[in-house]
Coordinates of C-alpha atoms and ligand atoms in Angstrom, one line a residue:
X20 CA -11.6 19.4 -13.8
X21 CA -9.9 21.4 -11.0
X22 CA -6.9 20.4 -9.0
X23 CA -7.5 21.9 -5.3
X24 CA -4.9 21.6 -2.5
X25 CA -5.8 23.2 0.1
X26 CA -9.0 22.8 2.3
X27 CA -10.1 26.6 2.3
X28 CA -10.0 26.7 -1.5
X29 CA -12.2 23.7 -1.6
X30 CA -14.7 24.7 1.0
X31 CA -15.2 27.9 -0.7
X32 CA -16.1 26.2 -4.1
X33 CA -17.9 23.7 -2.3
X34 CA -19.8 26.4 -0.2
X35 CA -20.9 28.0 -3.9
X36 CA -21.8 24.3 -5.6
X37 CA -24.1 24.1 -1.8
X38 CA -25.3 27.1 -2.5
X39 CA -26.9 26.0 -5.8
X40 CA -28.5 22.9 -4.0
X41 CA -25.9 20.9 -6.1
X42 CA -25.3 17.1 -4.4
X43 CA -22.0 16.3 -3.8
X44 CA -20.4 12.7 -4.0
X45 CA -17.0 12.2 -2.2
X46 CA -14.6 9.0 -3.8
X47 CA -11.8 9.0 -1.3
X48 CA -8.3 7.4 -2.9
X49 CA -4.7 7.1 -2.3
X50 CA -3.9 7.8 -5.6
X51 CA -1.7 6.2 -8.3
X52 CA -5.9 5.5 -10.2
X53 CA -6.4 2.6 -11.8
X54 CA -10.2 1.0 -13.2
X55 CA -11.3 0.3 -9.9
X56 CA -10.8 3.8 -9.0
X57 CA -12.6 5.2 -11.7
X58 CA -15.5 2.8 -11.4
X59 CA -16.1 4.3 -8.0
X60 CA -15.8 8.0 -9.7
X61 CA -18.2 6.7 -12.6
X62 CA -20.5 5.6 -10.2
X63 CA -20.6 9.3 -7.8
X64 CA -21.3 10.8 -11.3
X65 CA -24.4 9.1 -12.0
X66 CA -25.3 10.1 -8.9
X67 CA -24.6 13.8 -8.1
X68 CA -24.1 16.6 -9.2
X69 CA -20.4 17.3 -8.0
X70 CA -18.0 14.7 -8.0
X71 CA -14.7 15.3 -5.7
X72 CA -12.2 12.8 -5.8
X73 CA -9.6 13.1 -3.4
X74 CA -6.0 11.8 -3.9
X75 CA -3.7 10.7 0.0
X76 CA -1.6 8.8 0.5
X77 CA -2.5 8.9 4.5
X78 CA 0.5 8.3 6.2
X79 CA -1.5 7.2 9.6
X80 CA -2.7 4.4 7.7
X81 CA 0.4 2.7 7.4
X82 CA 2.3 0.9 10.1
X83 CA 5.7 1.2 10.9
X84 CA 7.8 -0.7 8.5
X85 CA 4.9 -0.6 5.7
X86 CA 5.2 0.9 2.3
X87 CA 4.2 4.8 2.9
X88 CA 7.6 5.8 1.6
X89 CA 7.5 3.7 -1.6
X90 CA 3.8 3.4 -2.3
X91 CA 3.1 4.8 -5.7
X92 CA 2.3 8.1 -6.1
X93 CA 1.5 10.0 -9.8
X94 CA -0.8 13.5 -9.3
X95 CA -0.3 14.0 -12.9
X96 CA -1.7 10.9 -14.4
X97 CA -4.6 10.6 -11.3
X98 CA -6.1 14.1 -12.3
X99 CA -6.4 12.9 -16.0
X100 CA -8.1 9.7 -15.0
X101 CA -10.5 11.6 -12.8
X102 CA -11.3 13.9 -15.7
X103 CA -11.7 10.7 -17.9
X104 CA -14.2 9.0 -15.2
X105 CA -16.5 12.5 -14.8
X106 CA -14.5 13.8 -11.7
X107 CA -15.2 17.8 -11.1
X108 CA -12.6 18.4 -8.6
X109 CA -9.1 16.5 -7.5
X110 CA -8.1 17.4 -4.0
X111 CA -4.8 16.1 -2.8
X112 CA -3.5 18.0 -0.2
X113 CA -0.2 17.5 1.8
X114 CA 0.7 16.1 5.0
X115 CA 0.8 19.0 6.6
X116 CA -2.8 20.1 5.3
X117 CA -4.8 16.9 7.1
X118 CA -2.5 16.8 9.8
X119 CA -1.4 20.1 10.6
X120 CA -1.0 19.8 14.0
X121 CA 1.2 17.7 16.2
X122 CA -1.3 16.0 18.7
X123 CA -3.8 14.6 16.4
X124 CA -6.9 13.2 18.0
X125 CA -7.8 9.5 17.7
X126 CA -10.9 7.8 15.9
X127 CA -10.8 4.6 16.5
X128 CA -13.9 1.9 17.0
X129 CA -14.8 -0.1 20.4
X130 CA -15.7 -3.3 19.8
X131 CA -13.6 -6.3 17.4
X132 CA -14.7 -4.9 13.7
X133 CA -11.1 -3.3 13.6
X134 CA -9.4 -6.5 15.1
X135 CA -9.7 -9.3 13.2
X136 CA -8.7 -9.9 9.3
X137 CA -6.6 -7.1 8.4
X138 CA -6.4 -6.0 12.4
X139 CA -4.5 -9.3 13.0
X140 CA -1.8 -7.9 11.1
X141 CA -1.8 -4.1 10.7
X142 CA -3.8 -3.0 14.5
X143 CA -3.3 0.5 13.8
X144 CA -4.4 0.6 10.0
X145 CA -7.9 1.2 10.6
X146 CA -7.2 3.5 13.2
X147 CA -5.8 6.0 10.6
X148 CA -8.7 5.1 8.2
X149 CA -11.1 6.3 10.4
X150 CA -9.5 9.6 11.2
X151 CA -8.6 10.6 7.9
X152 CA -12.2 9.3 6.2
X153 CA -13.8 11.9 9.1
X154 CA -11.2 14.9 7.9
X155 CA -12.4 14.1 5.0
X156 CA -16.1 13.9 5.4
X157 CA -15.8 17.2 7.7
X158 CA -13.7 19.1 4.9
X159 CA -16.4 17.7 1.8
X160 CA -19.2 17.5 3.8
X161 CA -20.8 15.6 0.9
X162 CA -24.2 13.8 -0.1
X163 CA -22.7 10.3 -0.1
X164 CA -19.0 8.8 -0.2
X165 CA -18.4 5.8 -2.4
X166 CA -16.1 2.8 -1.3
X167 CA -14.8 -0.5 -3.2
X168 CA -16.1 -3.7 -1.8
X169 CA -12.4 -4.9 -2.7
X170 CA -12.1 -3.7 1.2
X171 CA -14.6 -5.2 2.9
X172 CA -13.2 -4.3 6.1
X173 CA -13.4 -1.0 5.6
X174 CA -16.3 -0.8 4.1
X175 CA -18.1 -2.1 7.1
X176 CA -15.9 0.0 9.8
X177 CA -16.5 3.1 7.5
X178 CA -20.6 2.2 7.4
X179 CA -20.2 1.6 11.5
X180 CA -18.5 4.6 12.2
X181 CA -20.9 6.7 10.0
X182 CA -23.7 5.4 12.4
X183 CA -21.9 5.9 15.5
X184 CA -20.7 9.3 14.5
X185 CA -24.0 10.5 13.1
X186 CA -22.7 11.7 9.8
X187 CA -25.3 12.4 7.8
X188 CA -24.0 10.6 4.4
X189 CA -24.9 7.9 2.6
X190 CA -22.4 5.2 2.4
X191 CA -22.0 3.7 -1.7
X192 CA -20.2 0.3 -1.4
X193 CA -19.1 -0.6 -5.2
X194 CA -17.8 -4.0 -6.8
X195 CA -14.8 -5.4 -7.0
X196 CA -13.0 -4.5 -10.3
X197 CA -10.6 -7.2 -11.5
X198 CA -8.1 -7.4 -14.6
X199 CA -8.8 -10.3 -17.3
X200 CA -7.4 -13.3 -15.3
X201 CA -9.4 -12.5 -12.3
X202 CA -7.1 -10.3 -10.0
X203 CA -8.3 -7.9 -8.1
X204 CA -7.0 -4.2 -9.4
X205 CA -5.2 -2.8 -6.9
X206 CA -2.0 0.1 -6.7
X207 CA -0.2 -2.4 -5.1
X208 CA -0.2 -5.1 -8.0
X209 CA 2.9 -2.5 -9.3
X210 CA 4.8 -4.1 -6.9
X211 CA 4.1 -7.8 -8.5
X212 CA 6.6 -9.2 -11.4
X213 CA 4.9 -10.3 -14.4
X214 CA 4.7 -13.7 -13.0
X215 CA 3.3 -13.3 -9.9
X216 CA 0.4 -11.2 -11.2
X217 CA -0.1 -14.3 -13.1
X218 CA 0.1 -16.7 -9.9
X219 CA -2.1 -14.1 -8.0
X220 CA -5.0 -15.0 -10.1
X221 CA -5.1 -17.8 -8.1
X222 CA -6.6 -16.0 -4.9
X223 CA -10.1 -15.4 -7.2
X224 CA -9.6 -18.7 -8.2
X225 CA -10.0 -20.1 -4.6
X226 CA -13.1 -17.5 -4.2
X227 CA -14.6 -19.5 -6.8
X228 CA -13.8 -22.6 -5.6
X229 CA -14.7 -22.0 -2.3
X230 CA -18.2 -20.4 -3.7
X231 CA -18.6 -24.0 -5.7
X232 CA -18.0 -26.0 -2.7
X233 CA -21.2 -23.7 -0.6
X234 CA -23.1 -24.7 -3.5
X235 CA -23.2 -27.9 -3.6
X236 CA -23.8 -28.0 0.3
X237 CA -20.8 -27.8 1.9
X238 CA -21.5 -26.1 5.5
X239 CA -18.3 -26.4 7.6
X240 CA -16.5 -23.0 7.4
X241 CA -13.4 -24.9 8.7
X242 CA -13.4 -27.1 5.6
X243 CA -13.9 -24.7 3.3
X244 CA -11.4 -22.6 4.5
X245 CA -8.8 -25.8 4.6
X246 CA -9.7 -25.9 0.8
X247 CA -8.5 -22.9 -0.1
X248 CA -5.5 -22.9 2.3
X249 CA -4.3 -25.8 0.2
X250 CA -5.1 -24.4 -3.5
X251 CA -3.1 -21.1 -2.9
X252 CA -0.4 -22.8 -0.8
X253 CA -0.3 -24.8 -4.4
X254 CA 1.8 -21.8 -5.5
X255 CA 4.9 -21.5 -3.5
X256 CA 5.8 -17.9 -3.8
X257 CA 2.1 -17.2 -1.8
X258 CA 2.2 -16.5 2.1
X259 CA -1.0 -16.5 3.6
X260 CA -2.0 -13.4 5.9
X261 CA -5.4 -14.6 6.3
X262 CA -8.6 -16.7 4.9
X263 CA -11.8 -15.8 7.1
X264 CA -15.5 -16.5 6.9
X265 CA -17.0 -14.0 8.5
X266 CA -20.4 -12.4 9.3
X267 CA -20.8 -9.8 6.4
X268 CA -21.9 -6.8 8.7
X269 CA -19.9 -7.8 11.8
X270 CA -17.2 -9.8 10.6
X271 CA -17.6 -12.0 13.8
X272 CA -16.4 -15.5 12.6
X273 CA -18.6 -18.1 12.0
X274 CA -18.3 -21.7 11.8
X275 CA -21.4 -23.0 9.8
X276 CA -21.8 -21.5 6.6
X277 CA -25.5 -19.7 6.5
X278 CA -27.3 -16.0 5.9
X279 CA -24.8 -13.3 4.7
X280 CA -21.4 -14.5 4.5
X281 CA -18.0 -12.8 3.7
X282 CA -15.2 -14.7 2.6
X283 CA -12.2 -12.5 2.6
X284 CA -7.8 -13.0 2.6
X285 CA -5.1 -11.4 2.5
X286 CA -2.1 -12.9 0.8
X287 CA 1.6 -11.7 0.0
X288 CA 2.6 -12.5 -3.0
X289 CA 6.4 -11.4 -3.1
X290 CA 6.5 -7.8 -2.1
X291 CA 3.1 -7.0 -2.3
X292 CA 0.1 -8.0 0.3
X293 CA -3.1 -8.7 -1.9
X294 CA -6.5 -8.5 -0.6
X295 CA -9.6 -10.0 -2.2
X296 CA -13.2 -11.7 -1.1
X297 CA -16.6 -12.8 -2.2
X298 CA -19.8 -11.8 -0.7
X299 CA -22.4 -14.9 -0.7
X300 CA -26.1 -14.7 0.5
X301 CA -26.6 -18.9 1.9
Ligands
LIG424 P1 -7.1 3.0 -2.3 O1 -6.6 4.1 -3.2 O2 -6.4 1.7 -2.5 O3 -7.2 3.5 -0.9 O4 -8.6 2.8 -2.7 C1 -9.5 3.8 -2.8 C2 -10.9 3.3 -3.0 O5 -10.9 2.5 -4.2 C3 -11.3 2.3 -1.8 O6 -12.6 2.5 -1.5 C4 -11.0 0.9 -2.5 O7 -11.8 -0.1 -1.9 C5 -11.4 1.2 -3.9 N1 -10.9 0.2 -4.8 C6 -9.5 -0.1 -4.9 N2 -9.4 -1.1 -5.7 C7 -10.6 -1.5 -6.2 C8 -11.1 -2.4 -7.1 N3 -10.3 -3.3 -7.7 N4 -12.4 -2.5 -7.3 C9 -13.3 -1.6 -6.7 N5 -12.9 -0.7 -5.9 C10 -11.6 -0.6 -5.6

């Protein structure tokens, strides 16, 4: 496993691995790796031939007053993980490296796919999702890039803006890995206390609940949604972001419940903001 840091080192090993007629698979991270991670990094090596994983913490991502400054970062322990989950090459470059000049340009989506769930809260997040993902695609140039479903969001605003951008790679979206009482892994969960990653279970929970209530008929998004509002306002330390049934591909609200459906939140849970959701085909 190598650990790159600069682009021109990694476009000339890349150039050699192209060279071969090698595939590349790109697993774009902010570091601090847990299982979901590496599912993502299993999953581009059964895939390709090269495997780069690379490791940002993207400051544009982050609004101001966010966590860029205390988000956590280990290099160290994220290249050993990638070299335990098949990764060929770590690249975690600096600030300076993606963003090396002062005027940057913007990427940003027409259109409401970056305005509502997480948009409602952080308008500029996707905005520096979008810029960095192209850096990267432009610097990797790979076969396909692999994304968690744990952000559904992005997955769909990455997927759009590989259409309306023309890059020619194939978008992997991967399930959501969870720890043993349901949780959705994320690097954020650091931030929990022991007790709230127990009382956090309780966003899956509601996914299931929700999931029960479609089965057996219920159609009103509005009830549904009520539902859950009510189990995860159960626990007191929750503060609800958002709860949104959505369109799956355009994540236009709907109100009765049919075709492919995403059910997605966002909930802080002390100091951390968790996401999680459920895909359902009605
Ligand atoms: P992050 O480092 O949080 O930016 O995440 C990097 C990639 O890993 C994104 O595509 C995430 O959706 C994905 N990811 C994060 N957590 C999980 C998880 N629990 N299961 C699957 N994928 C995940």
């Amino acid at each position: 496993m190598k650990r790159i840091e600069t682009i021109k080192e990694l476009r000339e090993l890349l150039k050699e691995y192209r060279e071969q007629g090698k595939s590349i698979g790109l697993v774009p991270t902010m570091g601090y790796l847990h299982e979901g991670h590496m599912s993502l990094i299993k999953a581009a090596r059964k895939d390709n031939d090269v495997v780069v994983v690379s490791v940002f913490v993207n400051p544009t991502q982050f609004g101001v007053g966010e966590d860029y400054d205390s988000y956590p970062r280990d290099f160290d322990r994220d290249c050993e993980l990638i070299k335990e989950a098949g990764g060929d090459i770590a690249f975690i470059p600096s600030v300076k490296e993606m963003y090396p000049d002062k005027d940057d340009i913007v990427v940003e989506l027409e259109g409401d796919i970056t305005k509502g769930l997480c948009g409602m809260t952080r308008p500029t997040h996707f905005r520096g999702v979008t810029i960095v993902v192209s850096k990267l695609f432009n610097i990797v140039n790979p076969d396909r890039a692999y994304f968690g479903q744990k952000d559904a969001q992005q997955v769909a605003v990455i997927k759009k803006m590989v259409r309306t951008l023309m890059f020619d790679i194939e978008i992997v979206a991967c399930p959501i890995i969870r720890e043993s009482n349901g949780l959705a892994m994320s690097s954020r969960n650091k931030y929990l206390t022991d007790k709230e990653r127990q009382e956090a279970a309780i966003l899956n929970q509601s996914l299931g609940m929700a999931e029960g209530l479609i089965e057996s008929g219920e159609r009103d998004a509005s009830c549904v949604r009520s539902a859950m509002e009510l189990m995860i306002g159960s626990v007191p330390s929750t503060d609800i972001d958002y709860i949104e049934i959505v369109d799956r591909d355009t994540l236009e609200n709907i109100e009765t419940i049919e075709g492919n459906v995403l059910i997605a939140m966002a909930v802080r849970f002390g100091k951390a903001r968790l996401l999680d959701n459920i895909m359902l085909e009605v």
